[in-house]
PDB file of C-alpha atoms in Angstrom:
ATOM      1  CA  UNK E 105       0.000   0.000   0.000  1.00 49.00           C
ATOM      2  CA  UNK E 106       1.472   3.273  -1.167  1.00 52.00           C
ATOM      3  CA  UNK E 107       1.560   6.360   0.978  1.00 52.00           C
ATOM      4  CA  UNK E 108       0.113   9.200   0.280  1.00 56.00           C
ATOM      5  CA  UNK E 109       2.581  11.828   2.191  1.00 55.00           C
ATOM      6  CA  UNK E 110       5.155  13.645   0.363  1.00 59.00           C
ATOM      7  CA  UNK E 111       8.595  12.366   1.326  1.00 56.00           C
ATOM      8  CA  UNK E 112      10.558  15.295   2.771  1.00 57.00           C
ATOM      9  CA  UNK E 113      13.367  17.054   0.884  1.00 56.00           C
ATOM     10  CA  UNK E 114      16.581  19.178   1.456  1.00 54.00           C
ATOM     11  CA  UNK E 115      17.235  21.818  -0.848  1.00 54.00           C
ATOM     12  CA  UNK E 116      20.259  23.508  -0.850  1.00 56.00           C
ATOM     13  CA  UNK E 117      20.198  27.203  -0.637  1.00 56.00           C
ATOM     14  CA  UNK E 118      21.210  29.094  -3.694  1.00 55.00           C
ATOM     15  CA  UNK E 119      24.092  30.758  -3.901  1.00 54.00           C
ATOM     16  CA  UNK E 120      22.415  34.372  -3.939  1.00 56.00           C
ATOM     17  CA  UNK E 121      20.766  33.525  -0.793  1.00 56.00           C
ATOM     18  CA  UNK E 122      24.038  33.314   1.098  1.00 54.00           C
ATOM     19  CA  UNK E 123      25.541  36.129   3.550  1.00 56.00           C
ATOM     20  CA  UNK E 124      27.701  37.848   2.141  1.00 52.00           C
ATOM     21  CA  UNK E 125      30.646  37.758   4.519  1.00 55.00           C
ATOM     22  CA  UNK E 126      33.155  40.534   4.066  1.00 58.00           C
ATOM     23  CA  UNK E 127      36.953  40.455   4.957  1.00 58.00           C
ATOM     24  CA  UNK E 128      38.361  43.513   5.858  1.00 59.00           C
ATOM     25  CA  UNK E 129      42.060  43.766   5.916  1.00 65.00           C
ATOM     26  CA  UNK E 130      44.367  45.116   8.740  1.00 64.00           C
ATOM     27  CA  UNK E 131      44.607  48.904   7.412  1.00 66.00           C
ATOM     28  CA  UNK E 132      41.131  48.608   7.170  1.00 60.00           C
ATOM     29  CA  UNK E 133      40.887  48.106  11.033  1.00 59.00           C
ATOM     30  CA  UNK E 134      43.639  50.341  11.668  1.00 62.00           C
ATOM     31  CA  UNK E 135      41.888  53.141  10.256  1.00 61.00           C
ATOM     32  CA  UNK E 136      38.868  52.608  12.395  1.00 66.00           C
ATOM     33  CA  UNK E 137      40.850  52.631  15.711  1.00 65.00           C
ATOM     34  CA  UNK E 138      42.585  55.453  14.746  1.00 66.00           C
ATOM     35  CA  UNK E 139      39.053  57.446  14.383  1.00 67.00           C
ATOM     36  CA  UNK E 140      37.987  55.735  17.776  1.00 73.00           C
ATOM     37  CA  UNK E 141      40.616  57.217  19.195  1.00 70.00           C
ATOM     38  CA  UNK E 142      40.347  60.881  17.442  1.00 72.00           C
ATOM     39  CA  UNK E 143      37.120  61.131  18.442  1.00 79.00           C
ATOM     40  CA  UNK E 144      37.735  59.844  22.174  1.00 77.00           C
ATOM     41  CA  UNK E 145      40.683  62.375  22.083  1.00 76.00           C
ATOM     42  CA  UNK E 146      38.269  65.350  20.837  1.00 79.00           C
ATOM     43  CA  UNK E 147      35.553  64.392  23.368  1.00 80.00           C
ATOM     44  CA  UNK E 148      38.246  64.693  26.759  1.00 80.00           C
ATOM     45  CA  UNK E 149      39.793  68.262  24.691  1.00 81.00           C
ATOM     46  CA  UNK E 150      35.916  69.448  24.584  1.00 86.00           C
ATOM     47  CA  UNK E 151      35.176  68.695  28.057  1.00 84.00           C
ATOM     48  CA  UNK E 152      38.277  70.281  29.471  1.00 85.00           C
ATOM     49  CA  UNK E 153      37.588  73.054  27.464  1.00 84.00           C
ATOM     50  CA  UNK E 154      34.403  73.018  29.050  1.00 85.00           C
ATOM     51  CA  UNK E 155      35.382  73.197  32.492  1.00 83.00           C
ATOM     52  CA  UNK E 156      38.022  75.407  32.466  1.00 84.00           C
ATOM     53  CA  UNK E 157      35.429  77.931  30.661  1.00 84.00           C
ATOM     54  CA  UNK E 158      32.918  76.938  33.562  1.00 84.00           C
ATOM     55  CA  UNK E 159      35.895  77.619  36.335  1.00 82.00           C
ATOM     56  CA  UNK E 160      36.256  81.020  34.202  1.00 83.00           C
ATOM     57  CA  UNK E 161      32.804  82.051  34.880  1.00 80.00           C
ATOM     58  CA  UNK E 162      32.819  81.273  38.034  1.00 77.00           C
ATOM     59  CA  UNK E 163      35.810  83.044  38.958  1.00 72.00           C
ATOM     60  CA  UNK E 164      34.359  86.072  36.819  1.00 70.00           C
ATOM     61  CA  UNK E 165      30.906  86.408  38.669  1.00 65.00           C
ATOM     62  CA  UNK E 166      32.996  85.917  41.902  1.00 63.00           C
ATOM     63  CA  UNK E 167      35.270  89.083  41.113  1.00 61.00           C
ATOM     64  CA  UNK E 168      32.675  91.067  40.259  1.00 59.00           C
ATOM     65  CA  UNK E 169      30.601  90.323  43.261  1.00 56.00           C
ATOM     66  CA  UNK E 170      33.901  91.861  45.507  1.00 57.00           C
ATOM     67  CA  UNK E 171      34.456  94.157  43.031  1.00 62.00           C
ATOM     68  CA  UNK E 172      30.874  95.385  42.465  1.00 74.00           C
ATOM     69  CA  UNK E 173      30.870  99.271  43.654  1.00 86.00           C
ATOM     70  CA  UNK E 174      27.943  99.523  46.712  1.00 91.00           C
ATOM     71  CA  UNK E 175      26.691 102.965  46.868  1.00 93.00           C
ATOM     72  CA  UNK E 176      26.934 104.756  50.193  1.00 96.00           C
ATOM     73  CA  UNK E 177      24.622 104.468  53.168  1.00 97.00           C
ATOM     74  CA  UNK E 178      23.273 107.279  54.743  1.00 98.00           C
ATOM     75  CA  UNK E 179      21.358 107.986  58.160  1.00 98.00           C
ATOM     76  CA  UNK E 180      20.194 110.631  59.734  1.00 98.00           C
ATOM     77  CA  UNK E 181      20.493 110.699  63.254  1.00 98.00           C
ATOM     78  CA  UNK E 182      19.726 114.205  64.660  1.00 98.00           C
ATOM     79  CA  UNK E 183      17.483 117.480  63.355  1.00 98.00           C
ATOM     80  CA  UNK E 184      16.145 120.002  65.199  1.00 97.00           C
ATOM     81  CA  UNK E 185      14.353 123.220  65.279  1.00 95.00           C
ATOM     82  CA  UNK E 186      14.346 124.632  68.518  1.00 92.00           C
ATOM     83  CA  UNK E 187      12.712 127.579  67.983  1.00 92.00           C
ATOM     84  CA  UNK E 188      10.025 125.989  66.935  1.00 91.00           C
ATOM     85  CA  UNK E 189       8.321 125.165  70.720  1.00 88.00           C
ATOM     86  CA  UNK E 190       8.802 129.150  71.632  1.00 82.00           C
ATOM     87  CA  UNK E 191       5.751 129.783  69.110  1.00 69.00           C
ATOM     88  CA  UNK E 192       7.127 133.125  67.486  1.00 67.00           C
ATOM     89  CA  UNK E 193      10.646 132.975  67.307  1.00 72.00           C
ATOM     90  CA  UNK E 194      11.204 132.724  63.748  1.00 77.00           C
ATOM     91  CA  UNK E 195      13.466 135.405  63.257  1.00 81.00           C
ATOM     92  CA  UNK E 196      16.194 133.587  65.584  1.00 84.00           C
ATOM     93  CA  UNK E 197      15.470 130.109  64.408  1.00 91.00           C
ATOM     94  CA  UNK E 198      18.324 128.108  63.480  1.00 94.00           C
ATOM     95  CA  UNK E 199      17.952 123.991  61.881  1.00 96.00           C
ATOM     96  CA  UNK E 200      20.862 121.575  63.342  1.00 97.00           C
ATOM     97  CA  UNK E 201      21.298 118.256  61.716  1.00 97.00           C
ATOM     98  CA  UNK E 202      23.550 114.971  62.212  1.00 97.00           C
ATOM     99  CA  UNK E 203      23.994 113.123  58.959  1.00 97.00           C
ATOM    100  CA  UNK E 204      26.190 109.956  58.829  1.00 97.00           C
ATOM    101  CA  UNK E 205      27.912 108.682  54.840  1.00 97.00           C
ATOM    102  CA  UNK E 206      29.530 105.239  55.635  1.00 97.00           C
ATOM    103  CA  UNK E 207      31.069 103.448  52.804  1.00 97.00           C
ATOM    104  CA  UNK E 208      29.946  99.756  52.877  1.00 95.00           C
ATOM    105  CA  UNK E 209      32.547  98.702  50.317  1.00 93.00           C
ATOM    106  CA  UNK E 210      35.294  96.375  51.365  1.00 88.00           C
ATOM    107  CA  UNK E 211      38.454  97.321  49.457  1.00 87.00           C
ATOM    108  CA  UNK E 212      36.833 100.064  47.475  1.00 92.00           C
ATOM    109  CA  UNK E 213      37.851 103.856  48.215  1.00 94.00           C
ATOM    110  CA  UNK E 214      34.965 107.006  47.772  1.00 95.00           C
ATOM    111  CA  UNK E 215      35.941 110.638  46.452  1.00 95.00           C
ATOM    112  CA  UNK E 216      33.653 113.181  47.663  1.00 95.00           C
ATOM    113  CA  UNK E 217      33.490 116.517  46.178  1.00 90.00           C
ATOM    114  CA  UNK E 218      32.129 119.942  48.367  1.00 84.00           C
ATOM    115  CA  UNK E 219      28.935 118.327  49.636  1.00 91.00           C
ATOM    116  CA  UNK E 220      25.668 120.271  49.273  1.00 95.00           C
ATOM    117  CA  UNK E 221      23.016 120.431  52.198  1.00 96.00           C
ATOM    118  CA  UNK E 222      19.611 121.461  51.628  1.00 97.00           C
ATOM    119  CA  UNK E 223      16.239 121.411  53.873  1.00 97.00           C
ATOM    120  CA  UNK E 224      12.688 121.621  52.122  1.00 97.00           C
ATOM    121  CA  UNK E 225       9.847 122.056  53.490  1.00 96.00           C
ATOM    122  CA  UNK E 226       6.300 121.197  51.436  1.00 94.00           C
ATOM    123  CA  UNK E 227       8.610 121.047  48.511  1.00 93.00           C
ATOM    124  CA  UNK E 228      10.005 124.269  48.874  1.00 94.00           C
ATOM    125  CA  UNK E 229      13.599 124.778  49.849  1.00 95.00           C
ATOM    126  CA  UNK E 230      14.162 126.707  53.460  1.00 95.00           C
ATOM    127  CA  UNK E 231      17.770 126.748  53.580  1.00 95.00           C
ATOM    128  CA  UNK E 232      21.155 125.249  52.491  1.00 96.00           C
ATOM    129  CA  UNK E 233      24.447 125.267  52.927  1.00 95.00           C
ATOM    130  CA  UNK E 234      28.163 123.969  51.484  1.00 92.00           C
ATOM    131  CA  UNK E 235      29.458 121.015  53.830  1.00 86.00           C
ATOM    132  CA  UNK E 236      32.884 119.875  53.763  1.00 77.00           C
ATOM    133  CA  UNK E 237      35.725 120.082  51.704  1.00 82.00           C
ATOM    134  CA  UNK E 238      36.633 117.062  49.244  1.00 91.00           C
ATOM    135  CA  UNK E 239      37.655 114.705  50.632  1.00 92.00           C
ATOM    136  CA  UNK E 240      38.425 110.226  50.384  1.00 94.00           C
ATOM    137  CA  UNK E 241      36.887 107.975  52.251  1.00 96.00           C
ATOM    138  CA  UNK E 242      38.203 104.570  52.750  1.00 94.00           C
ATOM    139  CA  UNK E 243      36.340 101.432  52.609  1.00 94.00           C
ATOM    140  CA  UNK E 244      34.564 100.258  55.660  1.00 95.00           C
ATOM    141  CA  UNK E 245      34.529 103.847  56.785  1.00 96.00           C
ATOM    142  CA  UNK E 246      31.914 106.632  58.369  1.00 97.00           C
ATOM    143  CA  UNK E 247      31.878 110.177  57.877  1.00 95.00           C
ATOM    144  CA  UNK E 248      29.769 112.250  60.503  1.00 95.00           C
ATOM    145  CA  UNK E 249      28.257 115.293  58.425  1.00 94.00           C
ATOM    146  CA  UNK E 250      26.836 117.449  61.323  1.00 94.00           C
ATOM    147  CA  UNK E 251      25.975 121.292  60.393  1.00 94.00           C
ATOM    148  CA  UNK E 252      23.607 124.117  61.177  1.00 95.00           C
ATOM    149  CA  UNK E 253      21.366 126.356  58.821  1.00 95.00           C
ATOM    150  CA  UNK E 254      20.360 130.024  60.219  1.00 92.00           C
ATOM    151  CA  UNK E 255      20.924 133.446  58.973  1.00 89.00           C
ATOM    152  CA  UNK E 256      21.512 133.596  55.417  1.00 88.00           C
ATOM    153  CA  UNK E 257      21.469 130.145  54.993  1.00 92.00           C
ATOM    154  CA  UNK E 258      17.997 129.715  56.492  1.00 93.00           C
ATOM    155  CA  UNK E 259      15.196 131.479  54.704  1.00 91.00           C
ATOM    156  CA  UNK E 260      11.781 131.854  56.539  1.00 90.00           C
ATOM    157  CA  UNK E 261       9.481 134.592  56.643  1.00 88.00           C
ATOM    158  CA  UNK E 262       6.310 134.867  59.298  1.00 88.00           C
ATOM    159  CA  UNK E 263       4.021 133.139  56.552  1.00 90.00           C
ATOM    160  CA  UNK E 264       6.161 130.191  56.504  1.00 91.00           C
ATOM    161  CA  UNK E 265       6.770 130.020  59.999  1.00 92.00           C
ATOM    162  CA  UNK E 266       2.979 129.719  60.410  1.00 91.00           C
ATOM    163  CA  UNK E 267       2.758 127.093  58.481  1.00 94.00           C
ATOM    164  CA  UNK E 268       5.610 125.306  60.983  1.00 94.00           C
ATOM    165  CA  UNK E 269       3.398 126.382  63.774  1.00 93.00           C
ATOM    166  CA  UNK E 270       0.077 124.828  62.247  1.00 94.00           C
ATOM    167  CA  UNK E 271       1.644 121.313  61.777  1.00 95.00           C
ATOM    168  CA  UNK E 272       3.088 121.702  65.378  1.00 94.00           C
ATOM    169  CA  UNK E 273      -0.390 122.053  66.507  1.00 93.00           C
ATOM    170  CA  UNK E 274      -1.262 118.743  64.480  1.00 95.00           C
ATOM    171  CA  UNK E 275       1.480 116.809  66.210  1.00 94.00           C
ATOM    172  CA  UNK E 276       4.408 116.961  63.958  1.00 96.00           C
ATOM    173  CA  UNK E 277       6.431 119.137  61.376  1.00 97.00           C
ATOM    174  CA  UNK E 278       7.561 117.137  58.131  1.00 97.00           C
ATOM    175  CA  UNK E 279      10.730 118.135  56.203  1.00 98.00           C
ATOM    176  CA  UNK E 280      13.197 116.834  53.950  1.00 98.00           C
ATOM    177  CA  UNK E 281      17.068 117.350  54.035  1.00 98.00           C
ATOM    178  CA  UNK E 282      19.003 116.382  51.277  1.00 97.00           C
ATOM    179  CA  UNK E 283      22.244 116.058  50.589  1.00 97.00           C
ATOM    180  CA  UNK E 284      24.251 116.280  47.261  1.00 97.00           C
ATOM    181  CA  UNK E 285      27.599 115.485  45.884  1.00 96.00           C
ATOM    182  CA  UNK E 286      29.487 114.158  42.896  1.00 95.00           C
ATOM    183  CA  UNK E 287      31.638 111.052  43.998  1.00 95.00           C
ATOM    184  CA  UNK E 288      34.336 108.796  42.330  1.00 94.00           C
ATOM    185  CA  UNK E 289      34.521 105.079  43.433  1.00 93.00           C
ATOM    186  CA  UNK E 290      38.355 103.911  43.577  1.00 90.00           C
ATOM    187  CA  UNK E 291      39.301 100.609  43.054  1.00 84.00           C
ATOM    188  CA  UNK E 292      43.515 100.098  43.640  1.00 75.00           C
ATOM    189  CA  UNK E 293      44.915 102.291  41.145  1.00 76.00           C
ATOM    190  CA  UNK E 294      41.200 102.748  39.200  1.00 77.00           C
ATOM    191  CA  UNK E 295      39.172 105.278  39.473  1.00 81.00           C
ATOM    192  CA  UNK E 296      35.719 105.529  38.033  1.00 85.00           C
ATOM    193  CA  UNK E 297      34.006 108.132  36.397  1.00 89.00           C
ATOM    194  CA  UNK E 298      31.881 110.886  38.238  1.00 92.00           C
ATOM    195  CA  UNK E 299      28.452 109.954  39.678  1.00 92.00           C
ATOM    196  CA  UNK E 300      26.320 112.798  40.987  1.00 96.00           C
ATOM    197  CA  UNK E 301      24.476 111.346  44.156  1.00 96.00           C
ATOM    198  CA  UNK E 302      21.763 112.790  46.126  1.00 97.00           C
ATOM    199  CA  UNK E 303      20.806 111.189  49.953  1.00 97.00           C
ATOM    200  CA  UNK E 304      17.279 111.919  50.206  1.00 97.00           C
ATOM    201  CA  UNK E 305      16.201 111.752  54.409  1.00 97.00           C
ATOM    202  CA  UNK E 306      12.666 113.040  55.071  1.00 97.00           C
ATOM    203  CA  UNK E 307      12.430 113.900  58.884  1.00 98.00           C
ATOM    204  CA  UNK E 308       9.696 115.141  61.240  1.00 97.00           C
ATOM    205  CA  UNK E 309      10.132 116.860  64.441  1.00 97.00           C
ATOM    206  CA  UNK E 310       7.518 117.388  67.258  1.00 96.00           C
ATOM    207  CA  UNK E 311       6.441 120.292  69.239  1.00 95.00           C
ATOM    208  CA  UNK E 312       9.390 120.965  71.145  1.00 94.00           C
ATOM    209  CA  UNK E 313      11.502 120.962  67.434  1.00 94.00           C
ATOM    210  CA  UNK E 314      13.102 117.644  68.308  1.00 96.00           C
ATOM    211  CA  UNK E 315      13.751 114.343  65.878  1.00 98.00           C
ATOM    212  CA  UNK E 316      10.658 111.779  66.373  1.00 98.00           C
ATOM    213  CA  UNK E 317      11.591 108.643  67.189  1.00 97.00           C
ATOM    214  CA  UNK E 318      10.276 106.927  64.422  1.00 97.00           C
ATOM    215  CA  UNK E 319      13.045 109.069  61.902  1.00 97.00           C
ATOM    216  CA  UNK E 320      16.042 108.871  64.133  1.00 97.00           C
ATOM    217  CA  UNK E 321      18.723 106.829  62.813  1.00 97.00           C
ATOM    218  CA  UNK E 322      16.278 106.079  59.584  1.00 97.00           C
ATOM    219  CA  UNK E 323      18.189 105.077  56.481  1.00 97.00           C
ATOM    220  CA  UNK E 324      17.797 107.967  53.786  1.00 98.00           C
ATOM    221  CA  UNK E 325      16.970 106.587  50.053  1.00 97.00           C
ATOM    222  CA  UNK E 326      20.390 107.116  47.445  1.00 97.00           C
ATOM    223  CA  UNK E 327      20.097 107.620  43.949  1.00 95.00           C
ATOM    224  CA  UNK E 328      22.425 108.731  41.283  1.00 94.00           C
ATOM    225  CA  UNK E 329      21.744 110.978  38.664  1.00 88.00           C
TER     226      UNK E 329
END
């Protein structure tokens, strides 16, 4: 009895089947460790690059953060009109004051020129007067600038001095000193350019012409113009 099932066959794979199995030669692998190692070498040259630009930076940004010019600080510590409690004793009244500058830089020198007080009052300048000669101030260093304004230097009439006596009888009398001057910052042998500053320090006094407490030793607003 014949079967019925196909007897199984091998057929041998043709030719164009077949892998095709490539032999390189020896300058063919010699050329491809070479670029290995090019592009290992470029990749340790870019990174070191890298970091020493990173180390740069930071060295940079840590300079200028020492470097970096701080503008003065000022505070007013004492104003006064004492005139002001005998009711009508404007023509003998006289303003004293008590100003500090201190230079919060660490190893960076201030040039003052002449500085200029003046003392307004509703936005109208009272008084002012020429303080101090030029002068350097190291770093880490206070100046006291302590002055008085009467006479010449002090101009108020009977209508203003009503005024003064009308916010007396409200509790307090609000005024603004200011104080001007064109300043250098020095760095070693550097020195910058001019930079006109102005220390603004409102102030209020009571009725016996004294410094409230809530302005004494107040830190005045700087700005440079």
């Amino acid at each position: 009895m014949s079967s019925s099932y196909p007897l199984p066959t091998h057929a041998n794979p043709s030719p164009q089947n077949q892998p095709v199995k490539r032999h390189h030669s020896a300058r063919y692998y010699a050329h491809r460790v070479r670029e290995s190692l090019a592009t290992r070498v470029s990749k340790l040259v870019c990174s070191i690059f890298l970091f020493f630009l990173f180390l740069i930076g930071v060295i940079t940004f840590i300079l200028w953060l020492s470097l970096r010019p701080h503008r003065p600080r000022f505070h007013i510590h004492e104003f006064s009109i004492p005139a002001i409690a005998q009711g009508n004793g404007f023509e003998n009244a006289q303003i004293d004051f008590n100003v500090t500058a201190r230079n919060p830089n660490r190893a960076i020198g201030i040039f003052y020129d002449a500085m200029h007080v003046s003392v307004t009052y509703d936005d109208q300048g009272i008084g002012a007067i020429s303080l101090l000669y030029p002068f350097y101030q190291g770093p880490k260093n206070t100046t006291v600038l302590a002055g008085s304004l009467s006479g010449a230097t002090l101009t108020v009439n009977n209508q203003r001095w009503q005024q003064f006596l009308a916010d007396r009888s409200q509790g307090r009398v609000i005024f603004k000193l200011d104080v001007t001057s064109t300043i250098r910052f020095k760095i070693s042998s550097w020195d910058s350019k001019h930079h006109t500053l102005h220390a603004n320090c409102p102030v209020g006094v009571g009725p016996d012409g004294t410094i409230l407490p809530e302005y004494k030793d107040k830190r005045c607003p700087v700005y440079f113009s």
